[in-house]
PDB file of N, CA and C and ligand atoms in Angstrom:
ATOM      1  N   MET A 857     -17.629   1.053  -5.027  1.00  0.00           N
ATOM      2  CA  MET A 857     -17.152   0.974  -3.671  1.00  0.00           C
ATOM      3  C   MET A 857     -15.427   1.300  -4.162  1.00  0.00           C
ATOM      4  N   MET A 858     -15.127   0.224  -4.875  1.00  0.00           N
ATOM      5  CA  MET A 858     -13.601   0.404  -4.811  1.00  0.00           C
ATOM      6  C   MET A 858     -13.195   1.490  -5.079  1.00  0.00           C
ATOM      7  N   GLU A 859     -13.389   2.947  -6.208  1.00  0.00           N
ATOM      8  CA  GLU A 859     -12.852   4.156  -6.063  1.00  0.00           C
ATOM      9  C   GLU A 859     -12.912   4.675  -5.064  1.00  0.00           C
ATOM     10  N   HIS A 860     -13.991   4.815  -3.916  1.00  0.00           N
ATOM     11  CA  HIS A 860     -14.037   5.248  -2.994  1.00  0.00           C
ATOM     12  C   HIS A 860     -12.719   4.449  -1.777  1.00  0.00           C
ATOM     13  N   ALA A 861     -12.881   3.304  -2.147  1.00  0.00           N
ATOM     14  CA  ALA A 861     -11.459   2.468  -0.998  1.00  0.00           C
ATOM     15  C   ALA A 861     -10.399   3.696  -1.092  1.00  0.00           C
ATOM     16  N   LEU A 862     -10.414   3.495  -2.837  1.00  0.00           N
ATOM     17  CA  LEU A 862      -8.537   3.999  -3.469  1.00  0.00           C
ATOM     18  C   LEU A 862      -8.729   5.668  -3.006  1.00  0.00           C
ATOM     19  N   PHE A 863      -9.942   6.100  -3.075  1.00  0.00           N
ATOM     20  CA  PHE A 863      -9.948   8.000  -3.384  1.00  0.00           C
ATOM     21  C   PHE A 863      -9.486   7.831  -1.290  1.00  0.00           C
ATOM     22  N   ILE A 864      -9.945   7.291  -0.653  1.00  0.00           N
ATOM     23  CA  ILE A 864      -9.867   7.356   0.550  1.00  0.00           C
ATOM     24  C   ILE A 864      -8.858   7.474   1.197  1.00  0.00           C
ATOM     25  N   ARG A 865      -8.073   6.161   0.423  1.00  0.00           N
ATOM     26  CA  ARG A 865      -6.262   5.269   0.730  1.00  0.00           C
ATOM     27  C   ARG A 865      -4.887   7.142   0.350  1.00  0.00           C
ATOM     28  N   GLY A 866      -5.943   7.579  -0.618  1.00  0.00           N
ATOM     29  CA  GLY A 866      -4.588   8.627  -1.097  1.00  0.00           C
ATOM     30  C   GLY A 866      -4.925   9.881  -0.211  1.00  0.00           C
ATOM     31  N   LEU A 867      -6.342  10.016   0.459  1.00  0.00           N
ATOM     32  CA  LEU A 867      -6.581  10.977   0.438  1.00  0.00           C
ATOM     33  C   LEU A 867      -5.769  11.590   3.192  1.00  0.00           C
ATOM     34  N   LEU A 868      -6.388  10.407   2.588  1.00  0.00           N
ATOM     35  CA  LEU A 868      -5.204  10.240   4.528  1.00  0.00           C
ATOM     36  C   LEU A 868      -3.795  10.775   4.243  1.00  0.00           C
ATOM     37  N   ASP A 869      -3.468  10.978   5.823  1.00  0.00           N
ATOM     38  CA  ASP A 869      -1.999  11.339   6.122  1.00  0.00           C
ATOM     39  C   ASP A 869      -1.144   9.979   5.745  1.00  0.00           C
ATOM     40  N   PRO A 870      -0.340  10.122   5.243  1.00  0.00           N
ATOM     41  CA  PRO A 870       0.713   9.191   5.334  1.00  0.00           C
ATOM     42  C   PRO A 870       1.177   8.592   6.579  1.00  0.00           C
ATOM     43  N   THR A 871       0.702   8.716   7.828  1.00  0.00           N
ATOM     44  CA  THR A 871       0.991   8.801   9.099  1.00  0.00           C
ATOM     45  C   THR A 871       0.220   7.813   9.144  1.00  0.00           C
ATOM     46  N   GLU A 872      -1.354   7.929   8.825  1.00  0.00           N
ATOM     47  CA  GLU A 872      -1.699   6.613   8.903  1.00  0.00           C
ATOM     48  C   GLU A 872      -2.337   5.449   8.272  1.00  0.00           C
ATOM     49  N   ASP A 873      -0.840   4.626   8.911  1.00  0.00           N
ATOM     50  CA  ASP A 873      -0.998   3.098   7.846  1.00  0.00           C
ATOM     51  C   ASP A 873      -1.707   1.973   8.011  1.00  0.00           C
ATOM     52  N   THR A 874      -2.063   2.335   9.221  1.00  0.00           N
ATOM     53  CA  THR A 874      -3.286   0.805   9.673  1.00  0.00           C
ATOM     54  C   THR A 874      -4.322   1.630   8.781  1.00  0.00           C
ATOM     55  N   LEU A 875      -4.487   2.759   8.386  1.00  0.00           N
ATOM     56  CA  LEU A 875      -5.976   2.995   7.606  1.00  0.00           C
ATOM     57  C   LEU A 875      -5.677   2.575   6.166  1.00  0.00           C
ATOM     58  N   ILE A 876      -4.918   3.415   6.076  1.00  0.00           N
ATOM     59  CA  ILE A 876      -4.490   3.005   4.636  1.00  0.00           C
ATOM     60  C   ILE A 876      -4.511   2.034   4.232  1.00  0.00           C
ATOM     61  N   GLN A 877      -3.852   1.071   4.525  1.00  0.00           N
ATOM     62  CA  GLN A 877      -3.847  -0.179   4.257  1.00  0.00           C
ATOM     63  C   GLN A 877      -5.490  -1.401   4.510  1.00  0.00           C
ATOM     64  N   THR A 878      -5.783  -0.366   5.648  1.00  0.00           N
ATOM     65  CA  THR A 878      -7.259  -1.237   5.480  1.00  0.00           C
ATOM     66  C   THR A 878      -7.914  -0.900   3.979  1.00  0.00           C
ATOM     67  N   ALA A 879      -8.042   0.477   3.521  1.00  0.00           N
ATOM     68  CA  ALA A 879      -8.338   1.244   2.367  1.00  0.00           C
ATOM     69  C   ALA A 879      -7.824   0.693   0.952  1.00  0.00           C
ATOM     70  N   ASN A 880      -6.663  -0.171   1.474  1.00  0.00           N
ATOM     71  CA  ASN A 880      -6.181  -0.834   0.174  1.00  0.00           C
ATOM     72  C   ASN A 880      -7.007  -1.744   0.082  1.00  0.00           C
ATOM     73  N   GLN A 881      -6.903  -2.327   1.413  1.00  0.00           N
ATOM     74  CA  GLN A 881      -7.550  -4.260   1.420  1.00  0.00           C
ATOM     75  C   GLN A 881      -9.080  -4.022   0.338  1.00  0.00           C
ATOM     76  N   PHE A 882      -9.011  -2.853   1.188  1.00  0.00           N
ATOM     77  CA  PHE A 882     -11.063  -2.873   0.534  1.00  0.00           C
ATOM     78  C   PHE A 882     -10.906  -3.141  -0.769  1.00  0.00           C
ATOM     79  N   ALA A 883     -10.008  -2.484  -1.718  1.00  0.00           N
ATOM     80  CA  ALA A 883     -10.090  -2.094  -2.945  1.00  0.00           C
ATOM     81  C   ALA A 883      -9.283  -3.375  -3.552  1.00  0.00           C
ATOM     82  N   VAL A 884      -8.983  -3.769  -3.222  1.00  0.00           N
ATOM     83  CA  VAL A 884      -8.504  -5.302  -3.737  1.00  0.00           C
ATOM     84  C   VAL A 884      -9.783  -6.484  -3.121  1.00  0.00           C
ATOM     85  N   GLU A 885     -10.372  -6.061  -1.879  1.00  0.00           N
ATOM     86  CA  GLU A 885     -10.981  -6.900  -2.513  1.00  0.00           C
ATOM     87  C   GLU A 885     -12.605  -6.692  -3.557  1.00  0.00           C
ATOM     88  N   TYR A 886     -13.267  -4.732  -3.588  1.00  0.00           N
ATOM     89  CA  TYR A 886     -13.979  -5.187  -5.356  1.00  0.00           C
ATOM     90  C   TYR A 886     -13.050  -5.245  -5.767  1.00  0.00           C
ATOM     91  N   GLY A 887     -12.347  -5.599  -5.901  1.00  0.00           N
ATOM     92  CA  GLY A 887     -11.121  -5.584  -7.480  1.00  0.00           C
ATOM     93  C   GLY A 887     -11.723  -6.746  -7.532  1.00  0.00           C
ATOM     94  N   GLU A 888     -11.386  -7.866  -6.098  1.00  0.00           N
ATOM     95  CA  GLU A 888     -12.374  -9.309  -6.817  1.00  0.00           C
ATOM     96  C   GLU A 888     -13.365  -9.576  -7.122  1.00  0.00           C
ATOM     97  N   LEU A 889     -13.731  -8.787  -6.356  1.00  0.00           N
ATOM     98  CA  LEU A 889     -15.055  -8.941  -7.049  1.00  0.00           C
ATOM     99  C   LEU A 889     -16.038  -8.646  -8.379  1.00  0.00           C
ATOM    100  N   LEU A 890     -15.104  -7.607  -8.449  1.00  0.00           N
ATOM    101  CA  LEU A 890     -15.784  -7.274 -10.661  1.00  0.00           C
ATOM    102  C   LEU A 890     -14.919  -7.921 -10.676  1.00  0.00           C
ATOM    103  N   ARG A 891     -13.943  -8.915 -10.625  1.00  0.00           N
ATOM    104  CA  ARG A 891     -13.119  -9.713 -11.643  1.00  0.00           C
ATOM    105  C   ARG A 891     -14.541 -10.527 -11.450  1.00  0.00           C
ATOM    106  N   LYS A 892     -14.484 -11.519 -11.047  1.00  0.00           N
ATOM    107  CA  LYS A 892     -15.710 -12.890 -10.506  1.00  0.00           C
ATOM    108  C   LYS A 892     -17.641 -12.248 -11.360  1.00  0.00           C
ATOM    109  N   ALA A 893     -17.532 -11.352 -10.978  1.00  0.00           N
ATOM    110  CA  ALA A 893     -18.713 -10.640 -11.131  1.00  0.00           C
ATOM    111  C   ALA A 893     -18.966 -10.815 -13.060  1.00  0.00           C
ATOM    112  N   ARG A 894     -17.277 -10.618 -13.524  1.00  0.00           N
ATOM    113  CA  ARG A 894     -17.532 -10.232 -15.335  1.00  0.00           C
ATOM    114  C   ARG A 894     -17.339 -11.574 -15.863  1.00  0.00           C
ATOM    115  N   LYS A 895     -17.387 -12.655 -14.827  1.00  0.00           N
ATOM    116  CA  LYS A 895     -16.485 -14.177 -15.256  1.00  0.00           C
ATOM    117  C   LYS A 895     -17.818 -14.492 -15.202  1.00  0.00           C
ATOM    118  N   GLN A 896     -19.319 -14.777 -14.388  1.00  0.00           N
ATOM    119  CA  GLN A 896     -20.700 -15.308 -14.271  1.00  0.00           C
ATOM    120  C   GLN A 896     -21.363 -14.043 -13.885  1.00  0.00           C
ATOM    121  N   ASP A 897     -23.004 -14.843 -13.324  1.00  0.00           N
ATOM    122  CA  ASP A 897     -24.422 -14.298 -13.710  1.00  0.00           C
ATOM    123  C   ASP A 897     -24.455 -13.649 -11.983  1.00  0.00           C
ATOM    124  N   CYS A 898     -24.187 -12.766 -11.642  1.00  0.00           N
ATOM    125  CA  CYS A 898     -23.688 -12.356 -10.500  1.00  0.00           C
ATOM    126  C   CYS A 898     -25.110 -12.939 -10.065  1.00  0.00           C
ATOM    127  N   ARG A 899     -26.428 -12.915  -9.895  1.00  0.00           N
ATOM    128  CA  ARG A 899     -26.954 -13.297  -9.011  1.00  0.00           C
ATOM    129  C   ARG A 899     -27.337 -15.172  -8.721  1.00  0.00           C
ATOM    130  N   ALA A 900     -27.136 -15.787  -9.692  1.00  0.00           N
ATOM    131  CA  ALA A 900     -26.796 -17.078  -9.468  1.00  0.00           C
ATOM    132  C   ALA A 900     -26.128 -17.198  -8.647  1.00  0.00           C
ATOM    133  N   MET A 901     -24.488 -16.827  -8.692  1.00  0.00           N
ATOM    134  CA  MET A 901     -23.714 -17.521  -7.405  1.00  0.00           C
ATOM    135  C   MET A 901     -23.084 -16.790  -6.372  1.00  0.00           C
ATOM    136  N   GLY A 902     -24.413 -15.916  -6.237  1.00  0.00           N
ATOM    137  CA  GLY A 902     -24.173 -15.789  -4.879  1.00  0.00           C
ATOM    138  C   GLY A 902     -23.753 -15.007  -4.580  1.00  0.00           C
ATOM    139  N   MET A 903     -23.644 -13.661  -5.637  1.00  0.00           N
ATOM    140  CA  MET A 903     -22.497 -12.556  -5.775  1.00  0.00           C
ATOM    141  C   MET A 903     -23.247 -11.509  -5.094  1.00  0.00           C
ATOM    142  N   THR A 904     -24.605 -11.308  -4.647  1.00  0.00           N
ATOM    143  CA  THR A 904     -24.631 -10.319  -4.297  1.00  0.00           C
ATOM    144  C   THR A 904     -24.485 -10.524  -2.717  1.00  0.00           C
ATOM    145  N   GLU A 905     -24.520 -11.307  -1.942  1.00  0.00           N
ATOM    146  CA  GLU A 905     -24.886 -11.560  -0.595  1.00  0.00           C
ATOM    147  C   GLU A 905     -22.900 -11.591  -0.557  1.00  0.00           C
ATOM    148  N   GLU A 906     -22.488 -11.764  -1.358  1.00  0.00           N
ATOM    149  CA  GLU A 906     -21.123 -11.413  -0.954  1.00  0.00           C
ATOM    150  C   GLU A 906     -21.038  -9.727  -1.052  1.00  0.00           C
ATOM    151  N   ALA A 907     -21.248  -9.073  -2.029  1.00  0.00           N
ATOM    152  CA  ALA A 907     -21.000  -7.842  -2.541  1.00  0.00           C
ATOM    153  C   ALA A 907     -21.990  -7.544  -0.889  1.00  0.00           C
ATOM    154  N   LEU A 908     -22.638  -7.414  -0.388  1.00  0.00           N
ATOM    155  CA  LEU A 908     -23.387  -6.978   0.985  1.00  0.00           C
ATOM    156  C   LEU A 908     -22.480  -7.276   1.769  1.00  0.00           C
ATOM    157  N   ALA A 909     -21.919  -8.032   2.454  1.00  0.00           N
ATOM    158  CA  ALA A 909     -21.226  -8.479   3.781  1.00  0.00           C
ATOM    159  C   ALA A 909     -19.541  -7.998   3.193  1.00  0.00           C
ATOM    160  N   GLU A 910     -19.391  -7.469   1.772  1.00  0.00           N
ATOM    161  CA  GLU A 910     -18.088  -6.831   1.786  1.00  0.00           C
ATOM    162  C   GLU A 910     -18.474  -5.611   1.464  1.00  0.00           C
ATOM    163  N   THR A 911     -19.750  -4.679   2.047  1.00  0.00           N
ATOM    164  CA  THR A 911     -20.120  -3.668   1.489  1.00  0.00           C
ATOM    165  C   THR A 911     -20.983  -2.540   3.527  1.00  0.00           C
ATOM    166  N   MET A 912     -20.987  -3.942   4.142  1.00  0.00           N
ATOM    167  CA  MET A 912     -21.301  -3.986   5.030  1.00  0.00           C
ATOM    168  C   MET A 912     -19.994  -3.432   5.675  1.00  0.00           C
ATOM    169  N   LYS A 913     -18.496  -4.256   5.704  1.00  0.00           N
ATOM    170  CA  LYS A 913     -17.937  -3.751   6.086  1.00  0.00           C
ATOM    171  C   LYS A 913     -17.252  -2.378   5.686  1.00  0.00           C
ATOM    172  N   ILE A 914     -17.396  -2.102   4.471  1.00  0.00           N
ATOM    173  CA  ILE A 914     -16.389  -1.284   4.625  1.00  0.00           C
ATOM    174  C   ILE A 914     -17.818   0.365   4.871  1.00  0.00           C
ATOM    175  N   ARG A 915     -19.309  -0.080   4.940  1.00  0.00           N
ATOM    176  CA  ARG A 915     -19.959   0.718   5.475  1.00  0.00           C
ATOM    177  C   ARG A 915     -19.032   1.848   6.945  1.00  0.00           C
ATOM    178  N   ASP A 916     -18.850   0.470   7.813  1.00  0.00           N
ATOM    179  CA  ASP A 916     -18.342   0.000   8.809  1.00  0.00           C
ATOM    180  C   ASP A 916     -17.093   1.175   9.089  1.00  0.00           C
ATOM    181  N   PHE A 917     -15.996   0.566   8.315  1.00  0.00           N
ATOM    182  CA  PHE A 917     -15.550   1.227   8.049  1.00  0.00           C
ATOM    183  C   PHE A 917     -15.310   2.899   7.539  1.00  0.00           C
ATOM    184  N   LYS A 918     -16.634   3.208   6.399  1.00  0.00           N
ATOM    185  CA  LYS A 918     -16.725   4.613   6.643  1.00  0.00           C
ATOM    186  C   LYS A 918     -17.049   5.297   7.917  1.00  0.00           C
ATOM    187  N   ALA A 919     -18.151   4.322   8.662  1.00  0.00           N
ATOM    188  CA  ALA A 919     -18.605   4.977   9.696  1.00  0.00           C
ATOM    189  C   ALA A 919     -17.794   5.420  11.327  1.00  0.00           C
ATOM    190  N   ALA A 920     -17.091   4.497  11.238  1.00  0.00           N
ATOM    191  CA  ALA A 920     -15.468   4.933  12.095  1.00  0.00           C
ATOM    192  C   ALA A 920     -14.873   6.450  11.418  1.00  0.00           C
ATOM    193  N   GLY A 921     -14.369   6.252  10.360  1.00  0.00           N
ATOM    194  CA  GLY A 921     -13.493   6.901   9.837  1.00  0.00           C
ATOM    195  C   GLY A 921     -14.619   8.466   9.640  1.00  0.00           C
ATOM    196  N   ALA A 922     -15.580   8.505   9.413  1.00  0.00           N
ATOM    197  CA  ALA A 922     -16.469  10.182   9.351  1.00  0.00           C
ATOM    198  C   ALA A 922     -16.247  10.480  11.014  1.00  0.00           C
ATOM    199  N   LYS A 923     -16.451   9.675  11.561  1.00  0.00           N
ATOM    200  CA  LYS A 923     -16.161   9.968  12.934  1.00  0.00           C
ATOM    201  C   LYS A 923     -15.326  10.446  13.973  1.00  0.00           C
ATOM    202  N   GLY A 924     -14.432   9.907  13.449  1.00  0.00           N
ATOM    203  CA  GLY A 924     -12.551   9.755  13.634  1.00  0.00           C
ATOM    204  C   GLY A 924     -11.926  11.812  12.903  1.00  0.00           C
ATOM    205  N   ILE A 925     -12.519  11.920  12.010  1.00  0.00           N
ATOM    206  CA  ILE A 925     -12.153  12.787  11.563  1.00  0.00           C
ATOM    207  C   ILE A 925     -13.086  13.724  11.908  1.00  0.00           C
ATOM    208  N   LEU A 926     -14.513  13.760  11.856  1.00  0.00           N
ATOM    209  CA  LEU A 926     -14.927  15.183  12.648  1.00  0.00           C
ATOM    210  C   LEU A 926     -14.724  15.611  14.177  1.00  0.00           C
ATOM    211  N   LYS A 927     -13.992  14.590  15.303  1.00  0.00           N
ATOM    212  CA  LYS A 927     -13.190  14.401  16.147  1.00  0.00           C
ATOM    213  C   LYS A 927     -11.971  15.097  16.052  1.00  0.00           C
ATOM    214  N   CYS A 928     -11.331  14.998  15.158  1.00  0.00           N
ATOM    215  CA  CYS A 928      -9.850  15.356  14.458  1.00  0.00           C
ATOM    216  C   CYS A 928      -8.944  14.521  14.933  1.00  0.00           C
ATOM    217  N   GLU A 929      -9.454  12.831  14.650  1.00  0.00           N
ATOM    218  CA  GLU A 929      -8.124  11.822  15.380  1.00  0.00           C
ATOM    219  C   GLU A 929      -8.209  11.320  14.030  1.00  0.00           C
ATOM    220  N   ILE A 930      -8.386  11.480  12.672  1.00  0.00           N
ATOM    221  CA  ILE A 930      -8.078  11.390  11.968  1.00  0.00           C
ATOM    222  C   ILE A 930      -6.978  11.950  11.356  1.00  0.00           C
ATOM    223  N   ALA A 931      -5.795  12.208  11.113  1.00  0.00           N
ATOM    224  CA  ALA A 931      -5.320  12.678  10.411  1.00  0.00           C
ATOM    225  C   ALA A 931      -5.432  12.362   8.085  1.00  0.00           C
ATOM    226  N   SER A 932      -5.925  13.203   7.511  1.00  0.00           N
ATOM    227  CA  SER A 932      -6.470  13.180   6.706  1.00  0.00           C
ATOM    228  C   SER A 932      -6.911  15.031   6.085  1.00  0.00           C
ATOM    229  N   ILE A 933      -6.779  14.782   4.219  1.00  0.00           N
ATOM    230  CA  ILE A 933      -7.831  15.894   3.939  1.00  0.00           C
ATOM    231  C   ILE A 933      -8.875  15.223   3.374  1.00  0.00           C
ATOM    232  N   ILE A 934      -9.675  14.490   3.649  1.00  0.00           N
ATOM    233  CA  ILE A 934     -10.735  14.450   3.986  1.00  0.00           C
ATOM    234  C   ILE A 934     -11.640  15.293   4.356  1.00  0.00           C
ATOM    235  N   LEU A 935     -12.892  16.030   3.955  1.00  0.00           N
ATOM    236  CA  LEU A 935     -13.661  16.753   4.801  1.00  0.00           C
ATOM    237  C   LEU A 935     -14.724  16.253   4.760  1.00  0.00           C
ATOM    238  N   PRO A 936     -14.983  16.214   6.058  1.00  0.00           N
ATOM    239  CA  PRO A 936     -15.992  15.599   7.053  1.00  0.00           C
ATOM    240  C   PRO A 936     -17.312  15.231   6.170  1.00  0.00           C
ATOM    241  N   LEU A 937     -18.282  16.591   5.300  1.00  0.00           N
ATOM    242  CA  LEU A 937     -18.658  16.736   4.763  1.00  0.00           C
ATOM    243  C   LEU A 937     -18.694  15.275   3.491  1.00  0.00           C
ATOM    244  N   LEU A 938     -17.128  15.085   2.934  1.00  0.00           N
ATOM    245  CA  LEU A 938     -17.053  13.917   2.207  1.00  0.00           C
ATOM    246  C   LEU A 938     -17.033  12.610   2.521  1.00  0.00           C
ATOM    247  N   ALA A 939     -16.656  13.145   4.045  1.00  0.00           N
ATOM    248  CA  ALA A 939     -16.285  11.611   4.591  1.00  0.00           C
ATOM    249  C   ALA A 939     -17.731  11.084   4.941  1.00  0.00           C
ATOM    250  N   ASP A 940     -18.980  11.660   5.347  1.00  0.00           N
ATOM    251  CA  ASP A 940     -20.605  11.115   5.024  1.00  0.00           C
ATOM    252  C   ASP A 940     -21.345  10.948   4.066  1.00  0.00           C
ATOM    253  N   HIS A 941     -20.517  11.417   2.989  1.00  0.00           N
ATOM    254  CA  HIS A 941     -21.411  11.665   1.698  1.00  0.00           C
ATOM    255  C   HIS A 941     -21.167   9.603   0.984  1.00  0.00           C
ATOM    256  N   VAL A 942     -19.476   9.550   1.194  1.00  0.00           N
ATOM    257  CA  VAL A 942     -19.082   8.159   0.849  1.00  0.00           C
ATOM    258  C   VAL A 942     -20.010   7.243   2.111  1.00  0.00           C
ATOM    259  N   LEU A 943     -20.104   7.577   2.752  1.00  0.00           N
ATOM    260  CA  LEU A 943     -21.018   6.847   3.723  1.00  0.00           C
ATOM    261  C   LEU A 943     -22.655   6.308   3.417  1.00  0.00           C
ATOM    262  N   ARG A 944     -23.452   7.269   3.439  1.00  0.00           N
ATOM    263  CA  ARG A 944     -24.234   7.446   2.492  1.00  0.00           C
ATOM    264  C   ARG A 944     -24.754   6.733   1.307  1.00  0.00           C
ATOM    265  N   GLU A 945     -23.768   7.138   0.586  1.00  0.00           N
ATOM    266  CA  GLU A 945     -23.296   6.139  -0.694  1.00  0.00           C
ATOM    267  C   GLU A 945     -23.501   4.445  -0.383  1.00  0.00           C
ATOM    268  N   ALA A 946     -22.581   4.001   0.779  1.00  0.00           N
ATOM    269  CA  ALA A 946     -22.392   2.979   0.596  1.00  0.00           C
ATOM    270  C   ALA A 946     -23.976   2.455   1.798  1.00  0.00           C
ATOM    271  N   ASN A 947     -24.486   3.245   2.361  1.00  0.00           N
ATOM    272  CA  ASN A 947     -25.586   2.746   2.946  1.00  0.00           C
ATOM    273  C   ASN A 947     -26.635   2.482   2.139  1.00  0.00           C
ATOM    274  N   HIS A 948     -26.201   3.628   0.445  1.00  0.00           N
ATOM    275  CA  HIS A 948     -27.462   3.482  -0.377  1.00  0.00           C
ATOM    276  C   HIS A 948     -27.407   1.947  -0.737  1.00  0.00           C
ATOM    277  N   TYR A 949     -25.837   2.265  -1.502  1.00  0.00           N
ATOM    278  CA  TYR A 949     -25.219   0.241  -2.092  1.00  0.00           C
ATOM    279  C   TYR A 949     -26.518  -0.908  -1.465  1.00  0.00           C
ATOM    280  N   ILE A 950     -25.915  -0.748  -0.019  1.00  0.00           N
ATOM    281  CA  ILE A 950     -26.705  -2.070   0.974  1.00  0.00           C
ATOM    282  C   ILE A 950     -28.324  -1.866   0.264  1.00  0.00           C
ATOM    283  N   ARG A 951     -28.453  -0.701   0.434  1.00  0.00           N
ATOM    284  CA  ARG A 951     -30.604  -1.307   0.264  1.00  0.00           C
ATOM    285  C   ARG A 951     -30.492  -1.310  -1.237  1.00  0.00           C
ATOM    286  N   LEU A 952     -29.232  -0.785  -2.577  1.00  0.00           N
ATOM    287  CA  LEU A 952     -30.060  -1.393  -3.549  1.00  0.00           C
ATOM    288  C   LEU A 952     -29.453  -3.434  -3.153  1.00  0.00           C
ATOM    289  N   LEU A 953     -28.616  -3.711  -2.810  1.00  0.00           N
ATOM    290  CA  LEU A 953     -27.874  -4.980  -3.264  1.00  0.00           C
ATOM    291  C   LEU A 953     -29.212  -5.498  -1.761  1.00  0.00           C
ATOM    292  N   GLU A 954     -30.334  -5.601  -0.996  1.00  0.00           N
ATOM    293  CA  GLU A 954     -30.308  -5.628   0.155  1.00  0.00           C
ATOM    294  C   GLU A 954     -31.515  -6.049  -0.567  1.00  0.00           C
ATOM    295  N   THR A 955     -32.490  -4.862  -1.540  1.00  0.00           N
ATOM    296  CA  THR A 955     -33.104  -5.263  -2.349  1.00  0.00           C
ATOM    297  C   THR A 955     -33.539  -6.046  -3.540  1.00  0.00           C
ATOM    298  N   GLY A 956     -31.806  -6.496  -3.947  1.00  0.00           N
ATOM    299  CA  GLY A 956     -31.696  -7.134  -5.375  1.00  0.00           C
ATOM    300  C   GLY A 956     -31.861  -8.400  -4.523  1.00  0.00           C
ATOM    301  N   LYS A 957     -31.684  -9.033  -3.175  1.00  0.00           N
ATOM    302  CA  LYS A 957     -31.736 -10.143  -2.622  1.00  0.00           C
ATOM    303  C   LYS A 957     -33.071 -10.989  -2.881  1.00  0.00           C
ATOM    304  N   GLU A 958     -33.750  -9.983  -2.840  1.00  0.00           N
ATOM    305  CA  GLU A 958     -35.177 -10.159  -2.426  1.00  0.00           C
ATOM    306  C   GLU A 958     -35.948 -10.158  -3.850  1.00  0.00           C
ATOM    307  N   GLY A 959     -36.008 -10.357  -5.089  1.00  0.00           N
ATOM    308  CA  GLY A 959     -35.911 -10.631  -6.419  1.00  0.00           C
ATOM    309  C   GLY A 959     -35.633 -10.990  -6.885  1.00  0.00           C
TER     310      GLY A 959
HETATM  311 FE1  LIG B 591     -20.483  10.240  -4.599  1.00  0.00          FE
END
């Protein structure tokens, strides 16, 4: 998800300042999650819930982005198919995290 945030940030038109900042913030937050995960046992320390909450936020960002790109309301070089693809990957990751919570 961090890489998604980074490349979304890079593919937005420079005029999309707010979206660029939001994508950058997701990259920073996922970077923090990765640093925390490397220091501790993810499941024992509630990392799954934190990752799930962060991924639901980026999923919503991607869903809004995909809709905006399709409606030509967002200036970028992101193809609608790519926007849909990264949205699906966020939903897939959410499913994996939810499955992990049960185990
Ligand atoms: Fe992919």
